[in-house]
Coordinates of C-alpha atoms (C1' of nucleotides) in Angstrom, one line a residue:
Chain A
X1 CA 13.6 -18.6 9.5
X2 CA 11.2 -15.9 10.4
X3 CA 8.6 -17.4 12.8
X4 CA 5.3 -18.1 11.1
X5 CA 3.9 -14.7 12.3
X6 CA 0.3 -15.2 13.2
X7 CA -1.3 -12.0 12.0
X8 CA 0.3 -12.4 8.5
X9 CA -1.4 -15.7 8.2
X10 CA -4.7 -14.2 9.0
X11 CA -4.0 -11.3 6.7
X12 CA -3.3 -13.7 3.9
X13 CA -6.5 -15.7 4.5
X14 CA -8.8 -12.6 4.6
X15 CA -7.0 -10.9 1.8
X16 CA -7.5 -14.0 -0.4
X17 CA -11.1 -14.2 0.6
X18 CA -11.7 -10.6 -0.5
X19 CA -9.7 -10.5 -3.7
X20 CA -11.1 -13.8 -4.9
X21 CA -14.6 -12.4 -4.6
X22 CA -15.7 -14.8 -1.9
X23 CA -16.6 -11.8 0.1
X24 CA -18.6 -9.4 -2.0
X25 CA -17.8 -5.6 -1.8
X26 CA -20.2 -3.9 0.6
X27 CA -20.2 -6.8 3.0
X28 CA -19.7 -5.7 6.5
X29 CA -17.2 -7.7 8.6
X30 CA -16.6 -7.2 12.3
X31 CA -13.5 -7.6 14.4
X32 CA -15.4 -10.2 16.4
X33 CA -16.2 -12.3 13.3
X34 CA -12.6 -12.2 12.0
X35 CA -11.3 -13.1 15.5
X36 CA -13.5 -16.1 16.0
X37 CA -13.3 -17.2 12.4
X38 CA -9.5 -17.5 12.6
X39 CA -9.2 -18.4 16.3
X40 CA -7.4 -15.2 17.0
X41 CA -7.7 -12.4 19.5
X42 CA -9.4 -9.1 18.9
X43 CA -6.1 -7.2 19.0
X44 CA -4.5 -9.1 16.1
X45 CA -7.8 -8.9 14.2
X46 CA -7.4 -5.1 14.6
X47 CA -3.9 -5.2 13.3
X48 CA -4.9 -7.3 10.3
X49 CA -7.8 -4.9 9.7
X50 CA -5.3 -1.9 9.7
X51 CA -3.2 -3.7 7.1
X52 CA -6.2 -4.5 4.9
X53 CA -7.2 -0.8 5.2
X54 CA -3.8 0.2 4.0
X55 CA -4.2 -2.1 1.0
X56 CA -7.5 -0.4 0.3
X57 CA -9.5 -3.6 0.6
X58 CA -11.7 -2.5 3.5
X59 CA -12.7 0.7 5.2
X60 CA -13.5 0.7 8.9
X61 CA -16.6 2.6 10.0
X62 CA -17.9 3.0 13.5
X63 CA -20.9 1.0 14.5
X64 CA -20.9 -0.7 11.2
X65 CA -17.7 -2.7 11.1
X66 CA -15.3 -3.2 8.2
X67 CA -16.9 -2.8 4.9
X68 CA -15.3 -4.5 1.9
X69 CA -14.5 -1.9 -0.7
X70 CA -15.1 -2.3 -4.5
X71 CA -12.2 -3.3 -6.6
X72 CA -11.7 0.2 -7.9
X73 CA -10.4 1.1 -4.4
X74 CA -8.0 -1.7 -4.1
X75 CA -4.2 -1.2 -4.1
X76 CA -3.9 -3.4 -7.2
X77 CA -0.2 -2.5 -7.5
X78 CA 0.7 -4.0 -4.1
X79 CA 2.6 -7.2 -4.5
X80 CA 0.5 -8.9 -1.9
X81 CA -2.7 -8.0 -3.7
X82 CA -1.2 -9.1 -7.0
X83 CA -0.2 -12.5 -5.6
X84 CA -3.7 -13.1 -4.1
X85 CA -5.4 -12.2 -7.3
X86 CA -3.1 -14.3 -9.4
X87 CA -4.0 -17.2 -7.3
X88 CA -7.7 -16.6 -7.6
X89 CA -10.2 -16.4 -10.5
X90 CA -9.5 -13.7 -13.2
X91 CA -5.8 -14.4 -13.3
X92 CA -5.8 -14.1 -17.1
X93 CA -7.3 -10.7 -17.0
X94 CA -4.8 -9.9 -14.2
X95 CA -1.9 -11.0 -16.3
X96 CA -3.1 -9.0 -19.2
X97 CA -3.4 -5.7 -17.3
X98 CA -0.1 -6.2 -15.6
X99 CA 1.6 -7.0 -18.9
X100 CA 0.2 -3.8 -20.3
X101 CA 1.6 -1.9 -17.4
X102 CA 5.0 -3.5 -18.1
X103 CA 4.7 -2.5 -21.7
X104 CA 4.2 1.1 -20.5
X105 CA 7.0 1.1 -18.0
X106 CA 9.8 -1.3 -18.8
X107 CA 10.9 0.2 -22.2
X108 CA 11.3 3.6 -20.6
X109 CA 13.1 2.0 -17.6
X110 CA 15.5 0.2 -20.0
X111 CA 16.2 3.5 -21.7
X112 CA 16.9 5.1 -18.3
X113 CA 19.2 2.2 -17.4
X114 CA 21.1 2.7 -20.6
X115 CA 21.8 6.2 -19.4
X116 CA 22.3 5.8 -15.7
X117 CA 23.4 2.3 -14.9
X118 CA 26.7 1.8 -13.2
X119 CA 29.5 -0.2 -14.7
X120 CA 28.8 -3.1 -12.3
X121 CA 25.2 -3.1 -13.2
X122 CA 25.9 -3.2 -17.0
X123 CA 28.3 -6.0 -16.5
X124 CA 25.8 -8.0 -14.4
X125 CA 23.1 -7.5 -17.0
X126 CA 25.3 -9.0 -19.8
X127 CA 26.3 -11.8 -17.5
X128 CA 22.7 -12.5 -16.7
X129 CA 21.7 -12.7 -20.3
X130 CA 24.5 -15.1 -21.0
X131 CA 23.5 -17.4 -18.1
X132 CA 19.8 -17.2 -19.1
X133 CA 20.8 -18.6 -22.5
X134 CA 22.7 -21.5 -20.9
X135 CA 19.9 -22.3 -18.4
X136 CA 17.2 -21.8 -21.0
X137 CA 18.9 -24.5 -23.2
X138 CA 19.1 -26.8 -20.2
X139 CA 15.4 -26.3 -19.5
X140 CA 15.8 -25.4 -15.8
X141 CA 12.7 -23.3 -15.3
X142 CA 13.0 -22.3 -11.7
X143 CA 16.6 -21.2 -12.0
X144 CA 15.7 -19.4 -15.2
X145 CA 13.0 -17.6 -13.4
X146 CA 15.4 -16.4 -10.8
X147 CA 17.7 -14.9 -13.4
X148 CA 14.7 -13.4 -15.3
X149 CA 13.5 -11.7 -12.1
X150 CA 17.0 -10.5 -11.3
X151 CA 17.4 -9.0 -14.7
X152 CA 14.2 -7.1 -14.8
X153 CA 14.7 -5.9 -11.2
X154 CA 18.2 -4.7 -12.1
X155 CA 16.9 -2.8 -15.1
X156 CA 14.1 -1.2 -13.2
X157 CA 16.4 -0.2 -10.2
X158 CA 19.1 1.0 -12.5
X159 CA 16.7 3.2 -14.4
X160 CA 17.5 6.3 -12.3
X161 CA 13.9 6.5 -11.3
X162 CA 12.8 5.0 -8.0
X163 CA 9.2 4.8 -9.2
X164 CA 10.2 2.3 -11.8
X165 CA 12.3 0.6 -9.1
X166 CA 9.3 0.3 -6.9
X167 CA 7.6 -1.7 -9.7
X168 CA 10.3 -4.4 -9.5
X169 CA 8.3 -6.3 -6.9
X170 CA 5.3 -6.1 -9.2
X171 CA 7.2 -7.6 -12.2
X172 CA 8.7 -10.2 -9.9
X173 CA 5.2 -11.3 -8.9
X174 CA 4.1 -11.4 -12.5
X175 CA 7.0 -13.6 -13.6
X176 CA 6.7 -16.0 -10.7
X177 CA 3.0 -16.2 -11.2
X178 CA 3.3 -16.9 -14.9
X179 CA 5.8 -19.6 -14.3
X180 CA 4.0 -21.3 -11.4
X181 CA 0.8 -21.2 -13.2
X182 CA 2.3 -23.2 -16.0
X183 CA 2.0 -20.5 -18.6
X184 CA 5.6 -20.8 -19.7
X185 CA 6.8 -23.1 -22.4
X186 CA 9.0 -26.0 -21.2
X187 CA 12.0 -24.3 -22.6
X188 CA 12.2 -20.5 -23.2
X189 CA 11.7 -19.6 -26.8
X190 CA 14.8 -18.4 -28.6
X191 CA 13.2 -15.0 -29.4
X192 CA 13.0 -14.3 -25.7
X193 CA 16.6 -15.1 -25.1
X194 CA 17.6 -13.0 -28.0
X195 CA 15.6 -10.1 -26.8
X196 CA 17.0 -10.3 -23.3
X197 CA 20.4 -10.3 -24.7
X198 CA 19.6 -7.4 -27.0
X199 CA 18.4 -5.3 -24.0
X200 CA 21.5 -6.2 -22.0
X201 CA 23.8 -5.3 -24.9
X202 CA 22.0 -2.0 -25.6
X203 CA 22.2 -1.0 -22.0
X204 CA 25.9 -2.0 -21.8
X205 CA 26.5 0.2 -24.9
X206 CA 24.6 3.1 -23.4
X207 CA 22.3 3.0 -26.4
X208 CA 19.0 4.2 -24.8
X209 CA 17.0 4.1 -28.0
X210 CA 18.0 0.5 -28.8
X211 CA 17.4 -0.5 -25.2
X212 CA 13.9 1.0 -25.3
X213 CA 13.1 -0.7 -28.6
X214 CA 14.4 -4.1 -27.5
X215 CA 12.5 -4.0 -24.2
X216 CA 9.4 -2.9 -26.0
X217 CA 9.7 -5.9 -28.4
X218 CA 10.4 -8.2 -25.5
X219 CA 7.2 -7.2 -23.6
X220 CA 5.2 -7.1 -26.8
X221 CA 6.2 -10.7 -27.4
X222 CA 5.0 -11.7 -24.0
X223 CA 1.8 -9.9 -24.7
X224 CA 1.0 -11.7 -27.9
X225 CA 2.1 -15.0 -26.3
X226 CA -0.3 -14.4 -23.5
X227 CA -3.1 -13.6 -25.9
X228 CA -2.4 -16.8 -27.9
X229 CA -1.9 -19.1 -24.9
X230 CA -4.9 -18.2 -22.7
X231 CA -7.7 -16.3 -24.4
X232 CA -9.9 -17.7 -21.7
X233 CA -11.1 -14.4 -20.3
X234 CA -13.2 -13.4 -23.3
X235 CA -14.9 -10.3 -22.0
X236 CA -17.6 -8.5 -24.0
Chain B
X1 CA -16.7 14.6 8.7
X2 CA -14.6 11.6 9.5
X3 CA -13.5 12.0 13.0
X4 CA -9.8 13.0 13.3
X5 CA -8.8 9.4 14.1
X6 CA -5.9 9.3 16.5
X7 CA -3.7 6.7 14.9
X8 CA -3.7 8.3 11.5
X9 CA -2.4 11.5 13.1
X10 CA 0.5 9.5 14.6
X11 CA 1.0 7.7 11.4
X12 CA 1.3 11.0 9.6
X13 CA 3.8 12.3 12.0
X14 CA 6.1 9.3 12.0
X15 CA 5.7 8.8 8.3
X16 CA 6.8 12.4 7.7
X17 CA 9.7 12.0 10.0
X18 CA 11.0 9.0 8.2
X19 CA 10.4 10.1 4.6
X20 CA 11.9 13.5 5.3
X21 CA 15.1 11.9 6.4
X22 CA 14.8 13.1 10.0
X23 CA 15.1 9.5 11.0
X24 CA 18.0 7.9 9.2
X25 CA 17.5 4.3 7.8
X26 CA 18.8 1.8 10.3
X27 CA 17.7 3.7 13.3
X28 CA 15.8 1.5 15.7
X29 CA 12.5 2.7 17.2
X30 CA 10.5 1.1 19.9
X31 CA 6.8 1.0 20.4
X32 CA 7.5 2.5 23.8
X33 CA 9.3 5.5 22.3
X34 CA 6.6 6.1 19.7
X35 CA 3.9 5.8 22.4
X36 CA 5.5 8.3 24.8
X37 CA 6.6 10.6 22.1
X38 CA 3.1 11.0 20.8
X39 CA 1.2 10.5 24.0
X40 CA -0.4 7.4 22.8
X41 CA -0.9 3.9 24.1
X42 CA 1.2 0.9 23.1
X43 CA -1.7 -0.6 21.2
X44 CA -2.2 2.2 18.8
X45 CA 1.6 2.5 18.4
X46 CA 1.4 -1.1 17.3
X47 CA -1.2 -0.4 14.7
X48 CA 0.7 2.6 13.4
X49 CA 3.7 0.3 13.2
X50 CA 1.8 -2.3 11.2
X51 CA 0.7 0.4 8.7
X52 CA 4.3 1.7 8.4
X53 CA 5.4 -1.8 7.8
X54 CA 2.8 -2.1 5.0
X55 CA 4.3 1.0 3.5
X56 CA 7.7 -0.5 3.6
X57 CA 9.1 2.2 5.8
X58 CA 10.0 0.0 8.7
X59 CA 10.5 -3.6 9.6
X60 CA 9.8 -4.9 13.0
X61 CA 12.2 -7.3 14.6
X62 CA 12.1 -8.8 18.1
X63 CA 14.3 -7.6 20.8
X64 CA 15.4 -4.8 18.4
X65 CA 12.2 -2.8 17.7
X66 CA 11.3 -1.1 14.5
X67 CA 14.3 -0.6 12.1
X68 CA 13.8 2.2 9.6
X69 CA 14.3 0.7 6.1
X70 CA 16.4 2.3 3.3
X71 CA 14.5 4.2 0.6
X72 CA 14.8 1.4 -1.8
X73 CA 12.3 -0.6 0.3
X74 CA 9.7 2.1 0.5
X75 CA 6.4 1.9 -1.2
X76 CA 7.1 5.1 -3.1
X77 CA 4.0 4.7 -5.2
X78 CA 1.6 4.9 -2.2
X79 CA -0.2 8.2 -2.2
X80 CA 0.6 8.8 1.5
X81 CA 4.3 8.3 0.9
X82 CA 4.1 10.6 -2.1
X83 CA 2.4 13.3 -0.1
X84 CA 4.9 13.1 2.7
X85 CA 7.8 13.2 0.3
X86 CA 6.4 16.1 -1.7
X87 CA 6.1 18.0 1.6
X88 CA 9.7 17.3 2.6
X89 CA 13.1 17.9 1.0
X90 CA 13.8 16.4 -2.4
X91 CA 10.4 17.3 -3.8
X92 CA 12.0 18.4 -7.1
X93 CA 13.5 15.0 -7.6
X94 CA 10.2 13.5 -6.5
X95 CA 8.3 15.5 -9.1
X96 CA 10.8 14.5 -11.8
X97 CA 10.5 10.8 -11.2
X98 CA 6.7 11.0 -10.9
X99 CA 6.4 12.9 -14.1
X100 CA 8.6 10.4 -15.8
X101 CA 6.3 7.7 -14.6
X102 CA 3.3 9.7 -15.9
X103 CA 5.1 9.9 -19.2
X104 CA 5.3 6.1 -19.3
X105 CA 1.8 5.4 -18.3
X106 CA -0.6 8.2 -19.3
X107 CA -0.2 8.0 -23.1
X108 CA -1.0 4.3 -23.1
X109 CA -3.9 4.9 -20.8
X110 CA -5.2 7.6 -23.1
X111 CA -5.0 5.2 -26.0
X112 CA -6.8 2.6 -23.9
X113 CA -9.5 5.1 -23.0
X114 CA -10.0 5.9 -26.7
X115 CA -10.8 2.3 -27.2
X116 CA -12.7 1.4 -24.1
X117 CA -14.3 4.5 -22.6
X118 CA -18.1 4.6 -22.3
X119 CA -20.2 7.2 -24.0
X120 CA -20.7 9.0 -20.8
X121 CA -17.0 9.1 -20.0
X122 CA -16.2 10.5 -23.5
X123 CA -18.8 13.2 -23.0
X124 CA -17.5 14.1 -19.6
X125 CA -14.0 14.4 -20.9
X126 CA -15.0 16.9 -23.6
X127 CA -17.0 18.8 -21.1
X128 CA -14.1 18.9 -18.7
X129 CA -11.8 20.2 -21.3
X130 CA -14.2 23.0 -22.1
X131 CA -14.6 24.0 -18.5
X132 CA -10.9 23.9 -18.0
X133 CA -10.5 26.5 -20.7
X134 CA -13.1 28.7 -19.1
X135 CA -11.7 28.4 -15.6
X136 CA -8.1 28.7 -16.9
X137 CA -8.9 32.0 -18.5
X138 CA -10.5 33.2 -15.3
X139 CA -7.4 32.2 -13.3
X140 CA -9.1 30.1 -10.7
X141 CA -6.3 27.7 -9.8
X142 CA -8.0 25.6 -7.2
X143 CA -11.1 24.9 -9.3
X144 CA -8.9 24.3 -12.3
X145 CA -6.9 21.8 -10.2
X146 CA -10.1 19.9 -9.4
X147 CA -11.0 19.6 -13.1
X148 CA -7.5 18.7 -14.0
X149 CA -7.4 15.9 -11.5
X150 CA -10.9 14.7 -12.5
X151 CA -9.8 14.6 -16.2
X152 CA -6.7 12.5 -15.6
X153 CA -8.5 10.2 -13.2
X154 CA -11.2 9.7 -15.7
X155 CA -8.7 8.9 -18.4
X156 CA -6.8 6.4 -16.3
X157 CA -10.0 4.7 -15.0
X158 CA -11.5 4.5 -18.5
X159 CA -8.4 3.0 -19.9
X160 CA -9.7 -0.5 -19.5
X161 CA -6.8 -1.4 -17.2
X162 CA -7.2 -1.3 -13.5
X163 CA -3.5 -1.0 -13.0
X164 CA -3.6 2.4 -14.7
X165 CA -6.7 3.3 -12.7
X166 CA -4.7 2.6 -9.5
X167 CA -2.3 5.3 -10.5
X168 CA -5.1 7.9 -10.5
X169 CA -4.4 8.6 -6.9
X170 CA -0.7 9.1 -7.7
X171 CA -1.4 11.5 -10.4
X172 CA -3.8 13.4 -8.2
X173 CA -1.2 13.8 -5.5
X174 CA 1.3 15.0 -8.1
X175 CA -1.1 17.6 -9.5
X176 CA -2.2 18.9 -6.1
X177 CA 1.4 18.9 -4.9
X178 CA 2.5 20.9 -7.9
X179 CA -0.2 23.5 -7.4
X180 CA 0.2 23.9 -3.7
X181 CA 3.9 24.1 -4.0
X182 CA 3.4 27.1 -6.2
X183 CA 5.0 25.5 -9.3
X184 CA 2.1 26.4 -11.5
X185 CA 1.9 29.6 -13.5
X186 CA -0.8 32.1 -12.3
X187 CA -2.9 31.1 -15.3
X188 CA -2.5 27.9 -17.2
X189 CA -0.5 28.2 -20.4
X190 CA -2.6 28.0 -23.6
X191 CA -0.6 25.0 -24.8
X192 CA -1.8 23.0 -21.8
X193 CA -5.4 23.8 -22.5
X194 CA -5.0 22.9 -26.1
X195 CA -3.4 19.6 -25.3
X196 CA -6.1 18.7 -22.8
X197 CA -8.7 19.5 -25.4
X198 CA -6.8 17.5 -28.0
X199 CA -6.7 14.4 -25.7
X200 CA -10.4 14.7 -24.9
X201 CA -11.3 15.1 -28.6
X202 CA -9.2 12.1 -29.7
X203 CA -10.7 9.9 -27.0
X204 CA -14.2 11.1 -28.0
X205 CA -13.4 10.2 -31.6
X206 CA -12.0 6.8 -30.6
X207 CA -8.7 7.8 -32.2
X208 CA -6.3 5.8 -30.0
X209 CA -3.1 6.9 -31.8
X210 CA -4.0 10.6 -31.6
X211 CA -5.0 10.3 -27.9
X212 CA -1.6 8.7 -27.2
X213 CA 0.3 11.3 -29.1
X214 CA -1.6 14.2 -27.5
X215 CA -1.2 12.9 -24.0
X216 CA 2.5 12.2 -24.6
X217 CA 2.9 15.8 -25.8
X218 CA 1.0 17.0 -22.7
X219 CA 3.2 15.2 -20.2
X220 CA 6.3 16.1 -22.2
X221 CA 5.4 19.7 -21.9
X222 CA 5.0 19.3 -18.1
X223 CA 8.4 17.7 -18.0
X224 CA 10.2 20.5 -19.8
X225 CA 8.3 23.0 -17.8
X226 CA 9.5 21.4 -14.6
X227 CA 13.1 21.2 -15.8
X228 CA 12.9 24.9 -16.7
X229 CA 11.2 26.0 -13.5
X230 CA 13.0 24.3 -10.8
X231 CA 16.4 22.9 -11.7
X232 CA 17.2 23.1 -8.0
X233 CA 18.1 19.5 -7.4
X234 CA 21.3 19.4 -9.5
X235 CA 22.5 15.9 -8.9
X236 CA 25.7 14.8 -10.4
Chain C
dT1 C1' -50.6 7.6 7.9
dC2 C1' -46.4 9.8 7.9
dC3 C1' -42.6 12.2 9.7
dC4 C1' -39.7 13.7 13.2
dG5 C1' -37.0 13.1 17.2
dC6 C1' -35.2 10.6 21.1
dA7 C1' -33.0 6.6 23.1
dA8 C1' -31.0 2.0 23.2
dT9 C1' -27.8 -0.9 21.1
dT10 C1' -23.9 -2.1 18.6
dG11 C1' -19.2 -2.2 17.4
dG12 C1' -15.0 0.5 16.4
dT13 C1' -11.4 3.4 19.3
dG14 C1' -8.3 3.7 22.8
dT15 C1' -6.1 2.1 27.3
dC16 C1' -4.2 -1.2 30.5
dA17 C1' -2.1 -5.2 32.5
dC18 C1' -0.3 -9.5 31.6
dC19 C1' 2.3 -13.6 29.8
dA20 C1' 5.0 -15.9 26.1
dA21 C1' 8.7 -16.1 22.9
dT22 C1' 12.8 -14.6 20.8
dG23 C1' 17.2 -13.0 19.8
dG24 C1' 21.0 -9.6 20.8
dC25 C1' 24.2 -8.9 24.4
dT26 C1' 26.9 -10.0 28.3
dT27 C1' 29.2 -12.8 31.1
dG28 C1' 32.1 -16.4 32.3
dC29 C1' 34.2 -20.6 31.5
dC30 C1' 37.6 -23.3 28.9
Chain D
dG1 C1' 40.8 -15.2 22.9
dG2 C1' 36.9 -17.8 21.5
dC3 C1' 32.7 -20.0 22.4
dA4 C1' 28.6 -21.2 24.9
dA5 C1' 25.0 -20.3 28.2
dG6 C1' 22.0 -17.5 30.3
dC7 C1' 20.0 -12.8 31.0
dC8 C1' 16.6 -9.5 29.7
dA9 C1' 14.7 -5.9 26.6
dT10 C1' 11.2 -5.8 23.3
dT11 C1' 7.9 -7.5 20.1
dG12 C1' 3.9 -11.0 19.7
dG13 C1' -0.4 -12.1 21.5
dT14 C1' -4.5 -12.2 24.9
dG15 C1' -8.3 -10.4 27.6
dA16 C1' -11.0 -7.0 29.8
dC17 C1' -12.4 -2.4 30.2
dA18 C1' -14.4 2.5 29.4
dC19 C1' -15.7 5.5 25.7
dC20 C1' -18.2 7.3 21.9
dA21 C1' -20.4 7.7 17.4
dA22 C1' -23.7 6.1 14.4
dT23 C1' -27.5 3.2 13.2
dT24 C1' -31.7 1.6 14.2
dG25 C1' -36.0 1.3 15.9
dC26 C1' -39.5 3.0 18.9
dG27 C1' -42.9 6.3 20.1
dG28 C1' -45.4 10.5 19.8
dG29 C1' -47.3 14.2 17.5
dA30 C1' -49.3 16.4 13.3

DNA sequence: TCCCGCAATTGGTGTCACCAATGGCTTGCC
DNA sequence: GGCAAGCCATTGGTGACACCAATTGCGGGA
């Protein structure tokens, strides 16, 4: 329903080219080259450039053009950057680091949710866990994914800390990426279902310590599963 | 040395106005109004708008203009947003949530650094801790701040996880904000110096568990100090 | 030969005028 | 009173322009 939006298409193309490594850091681009390359006017190239600058992918310098920045400067927590990088090479490494981040954040967020969640939120969490079990048994991965995302988003947003809430988009990208990349088993393993239910229950019971432990176990499980499934990115 | 850059000044002004709450979510802006308000052409207003859109502060809709989004949509992890919000009302709440985020992330990052840091990085950490002790005793807050930032950035970047590294800018904003807002004691408390040194030592010794514990204690200290210092934002 | 300084070139920065598309709002018909 | 059609404000996109800073390369002097 939103019209294709020209500049966002160009942004996507250039963003992918940079994050995938097709354009090496240090390479200078020009508005002219972007414009002609994507059949687009100078003005929209400028807007795209501003957005890329906001994502930390490039820096604009006079007389020199847009220099592509090294990865250390990238806004690797921005959902767009995550999506691009999950689609390119190094997605295993990407999933590893993101899962580690989840391991740091989500247990504390679950504990926070156990303390601060509203009655409606607690009820929805339990309901979600139940429906996940049903859908998991049926093997409907896309619907399961939607519930999974919803549950983690709910937990992060109910944590009483907007910083955790801001990471909901990150987790959503990770989950969808993991599913679409075929890294999920055909049917969710029973442990995962149990752990989701344990988290929901602990939050519903306002048991912060239990919620934190359950969430920690859940993400830890994901971590070992990732290590077992795709140890492709052997580095050093 | 970078020229003042016109659009970034406008971005700053509008960003501050939104994050401070002067412009309530739902309010429609127009490029025209932004342009005339800041004596700037429509084109640069458009670029500013694109950046604000990237920060999740506004969404642009045809025929309506730019609608200011609710706080839940904001990119609260972006350093610019953090700086703006730390300068406005609600900075206590802001510091609380950011410190909680640090509590989640920095201990794990320290553990990672103990495993992955290079020899140079380990040496610099120990050196930084030593110099912090010297400067702390002398009471030079601004120099101390620089070392503090450097140390935390080093730890996050050496963690072996770029996601943690991306939070270095966030931590830097928190530390500078805390100092410039006068929330630091005239001279750093001895405990803080000890804990920084303990972290540096543990990382140098490749003792991940000790590094994690020391960092957890350090951030925990900050947390209780904040609670004690400024319980202004009594909410519920 | 080497270094310093000056000047030309290049490409971002900012402005302007214009047209296309769209969607909220109003008007008017049924 | 409800619904449909058309108006028009406002963004989306293009092209051309003046301006200025920094890079680069040329030339002259030591």
